[in-house]
Coordinates of C-alpha atoms in Angstrom, one line a residue:
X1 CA 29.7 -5.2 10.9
X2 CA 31.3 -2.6 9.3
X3 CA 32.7 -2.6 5.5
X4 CA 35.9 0.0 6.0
X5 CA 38.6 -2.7 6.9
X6 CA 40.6 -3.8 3.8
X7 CA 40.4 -7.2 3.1
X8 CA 42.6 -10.2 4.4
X9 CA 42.6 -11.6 7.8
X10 CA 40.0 -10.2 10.2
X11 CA 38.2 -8.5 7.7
X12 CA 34.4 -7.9 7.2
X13 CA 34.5 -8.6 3.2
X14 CA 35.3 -11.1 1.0
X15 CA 38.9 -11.2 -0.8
X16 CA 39.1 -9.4 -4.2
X17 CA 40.5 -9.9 -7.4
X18 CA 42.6 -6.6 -6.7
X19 CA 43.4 -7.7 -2.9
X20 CA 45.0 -10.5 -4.5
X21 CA 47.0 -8.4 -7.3
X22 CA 48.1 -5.8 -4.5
X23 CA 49.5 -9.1 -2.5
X24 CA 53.6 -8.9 -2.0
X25 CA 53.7 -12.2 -3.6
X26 CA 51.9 -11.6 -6.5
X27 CA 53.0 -7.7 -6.6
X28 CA 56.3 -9.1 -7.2
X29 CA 55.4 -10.4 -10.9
X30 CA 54.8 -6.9 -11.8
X31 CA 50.8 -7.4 -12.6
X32 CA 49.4 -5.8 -15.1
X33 CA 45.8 -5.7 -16.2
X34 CA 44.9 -6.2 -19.4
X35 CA 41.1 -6.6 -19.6
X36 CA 38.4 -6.3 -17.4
X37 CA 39.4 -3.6 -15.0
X38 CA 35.7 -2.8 -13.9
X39 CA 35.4 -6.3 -12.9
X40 CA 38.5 -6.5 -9.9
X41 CA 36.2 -6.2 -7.4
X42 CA 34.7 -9.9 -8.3
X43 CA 35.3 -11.9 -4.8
X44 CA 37.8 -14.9 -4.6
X45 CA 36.7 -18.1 -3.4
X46 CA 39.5 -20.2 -4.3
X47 CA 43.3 -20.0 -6.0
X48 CA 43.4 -22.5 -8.8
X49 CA 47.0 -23.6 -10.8
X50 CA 46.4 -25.3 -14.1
X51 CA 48.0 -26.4 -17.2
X52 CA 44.8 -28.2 -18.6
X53 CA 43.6 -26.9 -21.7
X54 CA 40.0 -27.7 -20.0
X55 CA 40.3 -26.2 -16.3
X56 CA 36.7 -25.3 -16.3
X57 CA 36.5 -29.0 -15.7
X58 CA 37.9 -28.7 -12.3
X59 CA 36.2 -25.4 -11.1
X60 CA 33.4 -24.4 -9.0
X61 CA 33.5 -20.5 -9.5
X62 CA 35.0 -17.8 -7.6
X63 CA 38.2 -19.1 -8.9
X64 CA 41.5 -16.6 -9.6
X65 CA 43.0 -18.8 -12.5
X66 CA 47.0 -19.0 -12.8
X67 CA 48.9 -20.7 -16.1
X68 CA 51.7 -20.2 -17.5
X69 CA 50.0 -20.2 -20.9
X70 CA 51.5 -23.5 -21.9
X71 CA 48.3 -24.9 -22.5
X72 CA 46.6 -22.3 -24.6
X73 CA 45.0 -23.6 -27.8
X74 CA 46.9 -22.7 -30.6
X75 CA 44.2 -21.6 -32.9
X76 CA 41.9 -18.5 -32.2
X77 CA 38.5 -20.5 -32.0
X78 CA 40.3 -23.1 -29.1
X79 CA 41.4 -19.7 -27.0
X80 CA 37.9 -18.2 -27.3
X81 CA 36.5 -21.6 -26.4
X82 CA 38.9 -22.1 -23.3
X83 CA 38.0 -18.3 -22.2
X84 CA 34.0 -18.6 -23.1
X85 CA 34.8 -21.9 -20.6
X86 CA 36.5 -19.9 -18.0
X87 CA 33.6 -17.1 -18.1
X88 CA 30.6 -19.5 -18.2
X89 CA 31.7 -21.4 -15.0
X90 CA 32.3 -17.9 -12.7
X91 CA 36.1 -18.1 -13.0
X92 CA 37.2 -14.8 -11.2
X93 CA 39.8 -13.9 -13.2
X94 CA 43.1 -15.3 -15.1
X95 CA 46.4 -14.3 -14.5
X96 CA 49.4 -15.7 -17.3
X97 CA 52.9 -15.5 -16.6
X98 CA 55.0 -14.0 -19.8
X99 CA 58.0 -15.6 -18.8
X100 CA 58.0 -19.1 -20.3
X101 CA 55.7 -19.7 -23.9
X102 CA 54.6 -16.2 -24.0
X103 CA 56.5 -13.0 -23.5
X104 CA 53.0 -10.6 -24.5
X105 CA 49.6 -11.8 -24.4
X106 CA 48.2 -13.3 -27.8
X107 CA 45.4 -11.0 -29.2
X108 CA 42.8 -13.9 -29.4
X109 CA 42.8 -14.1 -26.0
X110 CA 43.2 -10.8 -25.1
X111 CA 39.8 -10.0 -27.8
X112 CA 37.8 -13.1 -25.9
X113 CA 38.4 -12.3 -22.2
X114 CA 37.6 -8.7 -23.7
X115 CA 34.3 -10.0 -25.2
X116 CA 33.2 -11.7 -22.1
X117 CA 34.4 -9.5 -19.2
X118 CA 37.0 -11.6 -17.8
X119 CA 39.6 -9.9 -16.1
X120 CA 43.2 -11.1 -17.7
X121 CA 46.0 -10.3 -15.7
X122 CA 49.7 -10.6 -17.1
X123 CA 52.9 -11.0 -14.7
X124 CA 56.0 -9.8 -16.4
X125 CA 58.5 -11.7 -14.1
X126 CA 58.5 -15.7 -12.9
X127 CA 55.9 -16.2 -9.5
X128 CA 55.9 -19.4 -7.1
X129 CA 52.1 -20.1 -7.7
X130 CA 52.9 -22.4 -5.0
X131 CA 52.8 -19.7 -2.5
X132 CA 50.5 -17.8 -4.2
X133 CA 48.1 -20.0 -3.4
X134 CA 49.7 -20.9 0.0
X135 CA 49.2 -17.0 1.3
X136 CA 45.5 -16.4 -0.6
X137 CA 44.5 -19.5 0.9
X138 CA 45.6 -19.0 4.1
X139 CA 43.8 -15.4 4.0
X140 CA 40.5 -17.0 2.9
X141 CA 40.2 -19.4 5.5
X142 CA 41.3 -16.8 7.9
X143 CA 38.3 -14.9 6.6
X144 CA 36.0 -17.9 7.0
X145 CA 37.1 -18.1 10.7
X146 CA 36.2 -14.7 11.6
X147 CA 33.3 -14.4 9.3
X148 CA 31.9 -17.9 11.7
X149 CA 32.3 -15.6 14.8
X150 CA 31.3 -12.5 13.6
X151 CA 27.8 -14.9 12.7
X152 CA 28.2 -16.4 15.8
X153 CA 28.1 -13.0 17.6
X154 CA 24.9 -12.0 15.7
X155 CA 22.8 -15.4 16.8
X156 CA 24.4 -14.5 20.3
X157 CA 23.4 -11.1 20.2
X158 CA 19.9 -11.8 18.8
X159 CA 18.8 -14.6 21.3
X160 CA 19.8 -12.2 24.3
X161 CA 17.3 -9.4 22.7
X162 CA 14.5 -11.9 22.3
X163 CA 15.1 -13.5 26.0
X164 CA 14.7 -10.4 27.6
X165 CA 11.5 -9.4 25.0
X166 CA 13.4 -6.3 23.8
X167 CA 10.8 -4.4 21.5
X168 CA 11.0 -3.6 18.0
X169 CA 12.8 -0.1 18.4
X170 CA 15.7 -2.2 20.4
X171 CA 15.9 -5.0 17.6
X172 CA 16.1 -2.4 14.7
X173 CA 18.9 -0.3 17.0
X174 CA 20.8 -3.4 17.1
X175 CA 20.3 -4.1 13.4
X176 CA 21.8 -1.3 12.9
X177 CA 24.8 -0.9 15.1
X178 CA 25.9 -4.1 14.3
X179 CA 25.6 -3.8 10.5
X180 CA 26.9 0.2 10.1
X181 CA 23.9 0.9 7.9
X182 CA 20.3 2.4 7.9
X183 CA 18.2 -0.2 9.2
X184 CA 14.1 0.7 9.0
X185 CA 10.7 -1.5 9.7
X186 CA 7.8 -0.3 7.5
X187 CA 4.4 -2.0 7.8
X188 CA 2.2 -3.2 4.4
X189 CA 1.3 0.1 3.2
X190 CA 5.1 1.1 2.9
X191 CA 4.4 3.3 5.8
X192 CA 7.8 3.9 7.4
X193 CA 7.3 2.9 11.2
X194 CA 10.6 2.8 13.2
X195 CA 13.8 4.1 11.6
X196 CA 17.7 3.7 12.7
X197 CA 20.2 5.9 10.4
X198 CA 23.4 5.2 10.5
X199 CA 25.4 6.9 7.8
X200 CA 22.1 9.0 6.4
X201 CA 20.2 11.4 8.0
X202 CA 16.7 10.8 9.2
X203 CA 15.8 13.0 6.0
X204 CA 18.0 11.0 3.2
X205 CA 16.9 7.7 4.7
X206 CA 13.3 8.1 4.7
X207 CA 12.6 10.8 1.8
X208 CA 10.4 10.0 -0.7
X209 CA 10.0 6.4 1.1
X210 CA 6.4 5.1 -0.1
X211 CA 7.2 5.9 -3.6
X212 CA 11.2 4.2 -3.2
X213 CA 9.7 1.8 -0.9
X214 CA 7.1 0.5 -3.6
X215 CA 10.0 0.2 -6.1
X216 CA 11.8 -2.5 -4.0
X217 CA 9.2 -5.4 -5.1
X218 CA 9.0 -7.7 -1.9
X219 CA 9.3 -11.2 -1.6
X220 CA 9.9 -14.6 0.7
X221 CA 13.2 -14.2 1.6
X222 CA 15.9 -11.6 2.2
X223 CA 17.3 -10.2 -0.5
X224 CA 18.6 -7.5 -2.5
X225 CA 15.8 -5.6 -4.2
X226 CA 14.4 -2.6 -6.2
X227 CA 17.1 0.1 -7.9
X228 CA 18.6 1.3 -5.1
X229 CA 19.6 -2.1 -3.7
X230 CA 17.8 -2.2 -0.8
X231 CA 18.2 -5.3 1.2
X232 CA 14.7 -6.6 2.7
X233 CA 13.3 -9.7 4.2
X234 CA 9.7 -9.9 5.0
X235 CA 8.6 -10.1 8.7
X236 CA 6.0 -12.8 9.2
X237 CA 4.6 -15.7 11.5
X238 CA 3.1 -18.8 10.4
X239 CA 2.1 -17.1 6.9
X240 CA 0.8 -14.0 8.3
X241 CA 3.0 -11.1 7.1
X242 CA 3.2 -8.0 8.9
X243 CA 5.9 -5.7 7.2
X244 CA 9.3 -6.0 5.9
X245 CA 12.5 -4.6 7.6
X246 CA 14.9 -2.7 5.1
X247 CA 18.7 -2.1 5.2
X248 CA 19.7 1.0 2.7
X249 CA 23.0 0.8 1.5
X250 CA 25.8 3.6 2.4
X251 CA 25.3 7.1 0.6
X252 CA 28.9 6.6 -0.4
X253 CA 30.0 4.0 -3.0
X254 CA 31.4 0.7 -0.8
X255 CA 31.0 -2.7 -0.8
X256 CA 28.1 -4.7 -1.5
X257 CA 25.7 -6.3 1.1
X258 CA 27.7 -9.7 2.0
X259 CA 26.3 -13.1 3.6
X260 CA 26.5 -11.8 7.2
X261 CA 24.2 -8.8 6.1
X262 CA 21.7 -11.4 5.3
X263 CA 22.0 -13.7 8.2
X264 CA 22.2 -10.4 10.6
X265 CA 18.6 -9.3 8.3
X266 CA 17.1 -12.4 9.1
X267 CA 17.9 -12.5 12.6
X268 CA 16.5 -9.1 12.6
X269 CA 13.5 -10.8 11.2
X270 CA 13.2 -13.1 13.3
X271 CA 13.5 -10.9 16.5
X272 CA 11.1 -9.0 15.4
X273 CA 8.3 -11.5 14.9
X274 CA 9.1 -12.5 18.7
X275 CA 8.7 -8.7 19.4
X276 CA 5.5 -8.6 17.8
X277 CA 4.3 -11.6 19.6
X278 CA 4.9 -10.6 23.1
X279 CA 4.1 -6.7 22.7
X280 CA 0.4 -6.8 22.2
X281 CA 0.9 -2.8 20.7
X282 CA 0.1 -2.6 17.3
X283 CA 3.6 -1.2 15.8
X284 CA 1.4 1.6 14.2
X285 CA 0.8 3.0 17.3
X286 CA 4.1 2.7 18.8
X287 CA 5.6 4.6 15.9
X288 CA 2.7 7.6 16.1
X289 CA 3.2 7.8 19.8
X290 CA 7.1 7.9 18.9
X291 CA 6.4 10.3 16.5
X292 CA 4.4 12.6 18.3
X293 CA 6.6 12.5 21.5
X294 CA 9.2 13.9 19.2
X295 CA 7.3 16.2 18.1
X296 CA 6.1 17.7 21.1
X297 CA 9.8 17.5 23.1
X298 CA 11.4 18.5 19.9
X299 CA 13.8 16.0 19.6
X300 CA 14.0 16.0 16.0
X301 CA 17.7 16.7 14.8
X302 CA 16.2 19.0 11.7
X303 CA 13.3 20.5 10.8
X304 CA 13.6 18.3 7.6
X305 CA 14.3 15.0 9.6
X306 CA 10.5 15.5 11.2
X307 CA 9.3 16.0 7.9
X308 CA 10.6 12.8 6.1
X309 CA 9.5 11.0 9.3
X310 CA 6.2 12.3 9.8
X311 CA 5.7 11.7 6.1
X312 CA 6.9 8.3 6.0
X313 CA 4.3 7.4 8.5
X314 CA 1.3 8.8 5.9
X315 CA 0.9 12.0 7.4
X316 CA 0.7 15.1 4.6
X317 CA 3.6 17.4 5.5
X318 CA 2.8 19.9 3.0
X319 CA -0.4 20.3 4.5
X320 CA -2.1 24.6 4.9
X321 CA -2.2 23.7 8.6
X322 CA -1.6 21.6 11.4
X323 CA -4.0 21.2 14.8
X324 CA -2.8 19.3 18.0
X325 CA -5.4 18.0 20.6
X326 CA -4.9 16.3 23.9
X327 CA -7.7 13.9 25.1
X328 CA -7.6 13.6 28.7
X329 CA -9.2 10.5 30.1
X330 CA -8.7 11.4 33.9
X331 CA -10.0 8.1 35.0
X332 CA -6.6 6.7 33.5
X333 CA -8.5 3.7 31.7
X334 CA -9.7 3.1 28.3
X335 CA -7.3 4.2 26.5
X336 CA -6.6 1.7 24.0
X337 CA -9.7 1.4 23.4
X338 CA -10.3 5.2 22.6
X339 CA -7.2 5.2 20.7
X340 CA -8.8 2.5 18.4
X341 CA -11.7 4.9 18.3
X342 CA -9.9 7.8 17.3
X343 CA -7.8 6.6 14.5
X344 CA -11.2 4.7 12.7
X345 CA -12.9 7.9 13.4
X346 CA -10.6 9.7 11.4
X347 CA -10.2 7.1 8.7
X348 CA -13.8 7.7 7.8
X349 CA -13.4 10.9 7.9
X350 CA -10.8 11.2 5.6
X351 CA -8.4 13.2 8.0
X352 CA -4.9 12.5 8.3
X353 CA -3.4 12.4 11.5
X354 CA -1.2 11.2 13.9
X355 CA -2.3 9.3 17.1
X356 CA -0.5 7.8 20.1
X357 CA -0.7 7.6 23.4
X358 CA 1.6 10.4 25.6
X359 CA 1.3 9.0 29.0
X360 CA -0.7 6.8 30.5
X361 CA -3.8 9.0 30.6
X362 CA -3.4 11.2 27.9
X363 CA -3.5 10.5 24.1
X364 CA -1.9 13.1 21.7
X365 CA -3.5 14.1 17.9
X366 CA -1.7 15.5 15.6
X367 CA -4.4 17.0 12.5
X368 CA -2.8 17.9 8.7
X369 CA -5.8 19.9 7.3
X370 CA -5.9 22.1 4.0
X371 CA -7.3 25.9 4.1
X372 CA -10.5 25.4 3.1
X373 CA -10.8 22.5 5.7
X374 CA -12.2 24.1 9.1
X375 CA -10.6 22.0 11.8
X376 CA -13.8 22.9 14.7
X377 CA -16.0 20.3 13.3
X378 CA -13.4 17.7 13.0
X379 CA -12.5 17.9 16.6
X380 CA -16.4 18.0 17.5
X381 CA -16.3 14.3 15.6
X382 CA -13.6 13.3 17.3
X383 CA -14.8 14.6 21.3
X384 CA -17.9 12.9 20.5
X385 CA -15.8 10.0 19.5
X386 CA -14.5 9.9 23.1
X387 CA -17.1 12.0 25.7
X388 CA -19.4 8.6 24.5
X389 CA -17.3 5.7 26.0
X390 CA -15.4 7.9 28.4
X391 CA -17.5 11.0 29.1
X392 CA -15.6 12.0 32.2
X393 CA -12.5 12.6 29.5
X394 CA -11.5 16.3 28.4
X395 CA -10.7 17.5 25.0
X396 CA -8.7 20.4 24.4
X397 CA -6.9 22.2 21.6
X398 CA -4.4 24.3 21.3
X399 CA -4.2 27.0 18.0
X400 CA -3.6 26.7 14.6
X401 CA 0.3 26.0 13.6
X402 CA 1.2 26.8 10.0
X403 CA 4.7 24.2 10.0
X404 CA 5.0 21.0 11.6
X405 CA 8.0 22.2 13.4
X406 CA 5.9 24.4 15.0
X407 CA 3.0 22.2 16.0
X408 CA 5.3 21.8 19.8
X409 CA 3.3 25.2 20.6
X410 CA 0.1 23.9 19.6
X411 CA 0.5 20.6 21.6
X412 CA 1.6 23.5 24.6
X413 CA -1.4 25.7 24.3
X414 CA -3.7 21.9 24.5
X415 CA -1.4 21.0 27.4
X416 CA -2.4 24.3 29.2
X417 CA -5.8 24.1 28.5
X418 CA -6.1 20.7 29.6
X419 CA -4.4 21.6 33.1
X420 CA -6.7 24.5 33.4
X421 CA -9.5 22.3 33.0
X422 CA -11.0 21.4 36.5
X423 CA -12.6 17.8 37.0
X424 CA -16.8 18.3 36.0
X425 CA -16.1 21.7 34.6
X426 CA -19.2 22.4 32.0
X427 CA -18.5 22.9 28.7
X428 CA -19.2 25.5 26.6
X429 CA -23.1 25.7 24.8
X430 CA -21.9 25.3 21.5
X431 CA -18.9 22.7 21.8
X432 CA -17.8 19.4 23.4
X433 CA -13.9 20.5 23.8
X434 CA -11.4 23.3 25.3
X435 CA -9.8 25.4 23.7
X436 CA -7.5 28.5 24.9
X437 CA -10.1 31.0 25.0
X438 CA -11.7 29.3 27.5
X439 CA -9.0 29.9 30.4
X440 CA -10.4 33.0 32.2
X441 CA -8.9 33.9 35.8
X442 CA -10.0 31.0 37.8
X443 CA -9.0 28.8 35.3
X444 CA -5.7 29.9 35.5
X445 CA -5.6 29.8 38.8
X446 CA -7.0 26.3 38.6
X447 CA -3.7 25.5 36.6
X448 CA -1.6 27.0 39.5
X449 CA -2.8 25.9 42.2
X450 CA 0.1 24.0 43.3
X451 CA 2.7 26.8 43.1
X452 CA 3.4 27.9 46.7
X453 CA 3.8 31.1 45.4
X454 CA -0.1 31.5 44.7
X455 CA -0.7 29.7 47.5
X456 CA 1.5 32.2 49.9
X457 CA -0.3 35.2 48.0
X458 CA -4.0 34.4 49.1
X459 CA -3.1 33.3 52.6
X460 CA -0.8 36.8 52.7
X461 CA -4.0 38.4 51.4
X462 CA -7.2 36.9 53.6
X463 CA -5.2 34.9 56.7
X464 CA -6.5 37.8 59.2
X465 CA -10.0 37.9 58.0
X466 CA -10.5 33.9 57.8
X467 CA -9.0 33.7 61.8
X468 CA -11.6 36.0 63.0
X469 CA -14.2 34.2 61.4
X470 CA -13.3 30.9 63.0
X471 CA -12.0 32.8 66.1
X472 CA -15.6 34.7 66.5
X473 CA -17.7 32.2 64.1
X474 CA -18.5 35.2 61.6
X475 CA -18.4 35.2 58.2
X476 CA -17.1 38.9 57.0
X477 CA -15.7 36.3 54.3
X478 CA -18.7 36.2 52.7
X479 CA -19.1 39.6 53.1
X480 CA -16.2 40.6 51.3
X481 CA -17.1 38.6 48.8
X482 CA -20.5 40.3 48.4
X483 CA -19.0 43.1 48.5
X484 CA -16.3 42.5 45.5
X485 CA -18.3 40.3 43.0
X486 CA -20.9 43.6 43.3
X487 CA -17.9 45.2 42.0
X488 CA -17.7 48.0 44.9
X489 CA -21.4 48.7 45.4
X490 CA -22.4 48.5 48.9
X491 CA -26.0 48.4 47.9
X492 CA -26.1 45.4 46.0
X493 CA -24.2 43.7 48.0
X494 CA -26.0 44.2 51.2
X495 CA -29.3 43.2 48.9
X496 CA -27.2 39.7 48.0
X497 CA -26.2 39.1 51.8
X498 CA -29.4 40.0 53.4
X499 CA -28.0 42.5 55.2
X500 CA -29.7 46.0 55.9
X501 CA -26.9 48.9 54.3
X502 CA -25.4 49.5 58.1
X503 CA -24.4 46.1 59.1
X504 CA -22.9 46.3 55.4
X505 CA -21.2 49.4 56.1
X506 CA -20.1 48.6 59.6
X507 CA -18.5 44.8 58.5
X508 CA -16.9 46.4 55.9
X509 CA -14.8 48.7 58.4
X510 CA -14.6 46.1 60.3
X511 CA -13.0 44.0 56.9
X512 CA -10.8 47.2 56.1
X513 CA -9.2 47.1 59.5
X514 CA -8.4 43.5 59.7
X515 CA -7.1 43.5 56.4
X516 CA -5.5 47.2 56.8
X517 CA -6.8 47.6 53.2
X518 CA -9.0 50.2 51.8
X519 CA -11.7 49.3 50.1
X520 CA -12.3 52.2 48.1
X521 CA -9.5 51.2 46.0
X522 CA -9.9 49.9 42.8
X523 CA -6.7 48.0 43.0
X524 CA -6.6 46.8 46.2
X525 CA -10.1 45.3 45.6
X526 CA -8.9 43.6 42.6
X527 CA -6.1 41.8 44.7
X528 CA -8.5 40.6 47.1
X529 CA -11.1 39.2 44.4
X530 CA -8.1 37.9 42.8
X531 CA -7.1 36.0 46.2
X532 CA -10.6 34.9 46.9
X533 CA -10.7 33.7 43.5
X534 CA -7.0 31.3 44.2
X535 CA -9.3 30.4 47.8
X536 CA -12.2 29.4 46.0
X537 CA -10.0 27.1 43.8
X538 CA -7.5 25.6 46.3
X539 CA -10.8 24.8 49.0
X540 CA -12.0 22.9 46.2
X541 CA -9.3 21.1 45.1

């Protein structure tokens, strides 16, 4: 839905007071308002000719009132009675004709429709009411028409999302597409959990939310609520609430939420109980996972849009510091299970954070920690957390990041540790996780062992010498590496092979030839321990 069109035929809101005064047929009487110019934007149900002296008799509300003021009281107290009438029963406005009994308005009525806010519209020149009524009508029920498809369309549009068990991000996209406005779901803590601007920014929408959110009191039905006129309607099942879903009005001044932004808010409702039924994630964990995955591909359109999201989910953005951590479960199972484990591990702990799952072996954490907060033994709570259920999982971290725009690098540096990380390699003595420091040269070669390029480099390097081994079934491979890991000192290494000094010194010749490498050099012995190093890793893998 949108609220732009002008009203009339085929439009989205109801007919107004000043439609009606801007119609050719009524435009023709010269209008002119007399009272109650802030109040022309009151809707129109109904056209409604009198000469009574009681039409409130005969009216339902939502009325535009015409006379030709031949039944006016005479007396002051009678015209403030008739207009206290008019105003009590919702009458939308009055419009006299100065052409027959009066030729200006009498000051008793123009002092009571004054006094109670009732717009009084005078028409200079002679009107057919008859087709006033005639064209308004017709536009109202032309309105009612399209209004019944346009709800139509929602139930339509609804029951295909539920039949093919769309999730709760779909539902609230098509909330708000269909309405034009901010649409966002929020759990019971006012936690802002899945959030669709249209018209705002990710930062307007959700800015300050808890504190705004708490403001807009809820209750049973949908409605509008709380001082910025937010309209909410709880999200339940069988008693059991689970959050409300909120539609923000536009940042501009426009209309007002209408009847078919309710029924489209409780349809919204609606599918999203379904959603919650059939999707046995916990919405909390969709939206940290949706969060973080922003986060790390930063997807965000602002540095301020991550903030007023991240915030809206309970994490501290104005936090000293932030830490990411990867948790690796390599087996590929569990990992609901140490999710749940993570977040109540960090609940009683007191740390906020974000958690969710960023594939289906790896779950993402997201730490907001103040200066004087060290973040090592957090992350040793949280690796024993895991290594106990799962211990063939790996834990790494990348470094500190002082802005949560920044925390992508962090999450990088984890990622890199955690592909450095061979399957059953020991930890450090002092700690149960991985952290950059801990990627020395085979490591990182460990990380690359799938590029052809380093693949092509130690085969380039060692090809001759590992033929003649198989060719002549010796092993001047381990003699090379002897040789290298005693850093150049034929003694020692002759001492580590078992070898008396001149079978080391002859193989060695024998290595330099097929290798046509010298050995005496520093830096071609560094390319071969560097190319042993890549064998080592690739045989094992």
């Amino acid at each position: 839905m949108n609220d732009n069109h002008p009203a009339g035929q085929g439009s989205t809101r109801p007919l107004t007071v000043a439609d009606v005064l801007a119609l050719p047929v009524l435009a023709a009487g010269r209008p002119q308002v007399v009272t109650g110019v802030p109040h022309l934007d009151r809707p129109v149900r109904w056209v409604h000719i009198t000469e009574l002296t009681d039409p409130a008799s005969f009216l339902k509300g939502g009325e535009l009132v015409l006379t030709t003021g031949m039944p006016l009281p005479q007396d002051a107290a009678g015209v403030r009675r008739y207009v206290d009438e008019l105003a009590d029963i919702g009458a939308a406005a009055l419009v006299i004709e100065l052409v027959r009994r009066y030729h200006r308005p009498p000051d008793p009525l123009v002092d009571a429709c004054r006094r109670r806010g009732l717009p009084l519209v005078t028409l200079a020149k002679d009107v057919n009411f008859l087709e006033v009524t005639q064209v308004v009508h017709a536009l109202l029920l032309g309105n009612q028409t399209d209004a019944m498809r346009r709800t139509q369309r929602i139930h339509e549009a609804f029951t295909a999302l539920t039949l093919r068990g769309a999730g709760p991000e779909d539902v609230v996209r098509a909330a708000a597409e269909m309405s034009g406005r901010t649409v966002v779901l929020e759990n019971l803590v006012h936690q802002a959990l899945i959030c669709e601007p249209s018209g705002l920014t990710v930062e307007e929408a959700l800015a300050d939310w808890e504190q705004r959110s708490r403001a807009a009191v809820p209750g049973d039905n949908a409605a509008r609520r709380g001082p910025e006129g937010w309209l909410t309607a709880p999200v339940e099942y069988q008693g059991e609430r689970w959050g409300r879903v909120a539609m923000l009005p536009a940042r501009t001044e426009g209309p007002a939420f209408g009847p078919e932004d309710i029924t489209l808010l409780e349809r919204t409702a609606m599918a999203l109980t379904v959603a919650r039924l059939i999707h046995p994630t916990p919405w909390e964990r969709t939206a940290h996972r949706n969060a973080l995955l922003d986060l790390v591909e930063q997807r965000h359109r602002s540095a301020e849009d991550a903030r007023a999201r991240c915030s809206a989910l309970g994490l501290p953005t104005d936090r000293s510091y932030f830490i990411a951590a990867l948790v690796d479960l390599r087996a590929g199972k569990g990992g609901a299970e140490i999710e749940s484990r993570l977040l109540q591990e960090l609940r009683t702990a007191g740390v906020p954070a974000l958690v969710g799952e960023l594939a289906s072996d790896r779950i993402g954490i997201l730490l907001a920690l103040r200066t004087a907060q060290p973040w090592r033994p957090v992350v040793e709570r949280l690796s024993g957390t895991v290594l106990s259920p799962a211990p063939g999982a790996v834990v790494s971290v990348g470094s500190e990041a002082t802005d949560l725009t920044d925390t992508a690098r962090s999450f990088r540096e984890a990622a890199r540790v955690a592909e450095a990380t061979p399957p059953g390699q020991p930890l450090p003595p002092d700690r149960s996780f991985h952290e950059l420091s801990d990627i020395g040269l085979r490591r990182l070669l460990y990380a690359l062992r799938e590029d052809t390029r380093v693949q092509e480099y130690t085969e380039r390097q060692l090809r001759r010498l590992i033929d003649h081994d198989i060719q002549h079934g010796t092993d001047l491979l381990t003699t090379l590496r002897h040789y290298l890991d005693a850093a150049g000192n034929k003694t020692t290494a002759a001492r580590r092979g078992g070898l008396s000094r001149e079978t080391m010194y002859q193989r060695l010749r024998t290595i330099e030839r097929l290798l046509d490498r010298d050995l005496e050099s520093g830096g071609q012995r560094t390319e071969l321990h560097v190319a042993l190093a890549a064998l080592d890793v690739l045989r094992a893998d």
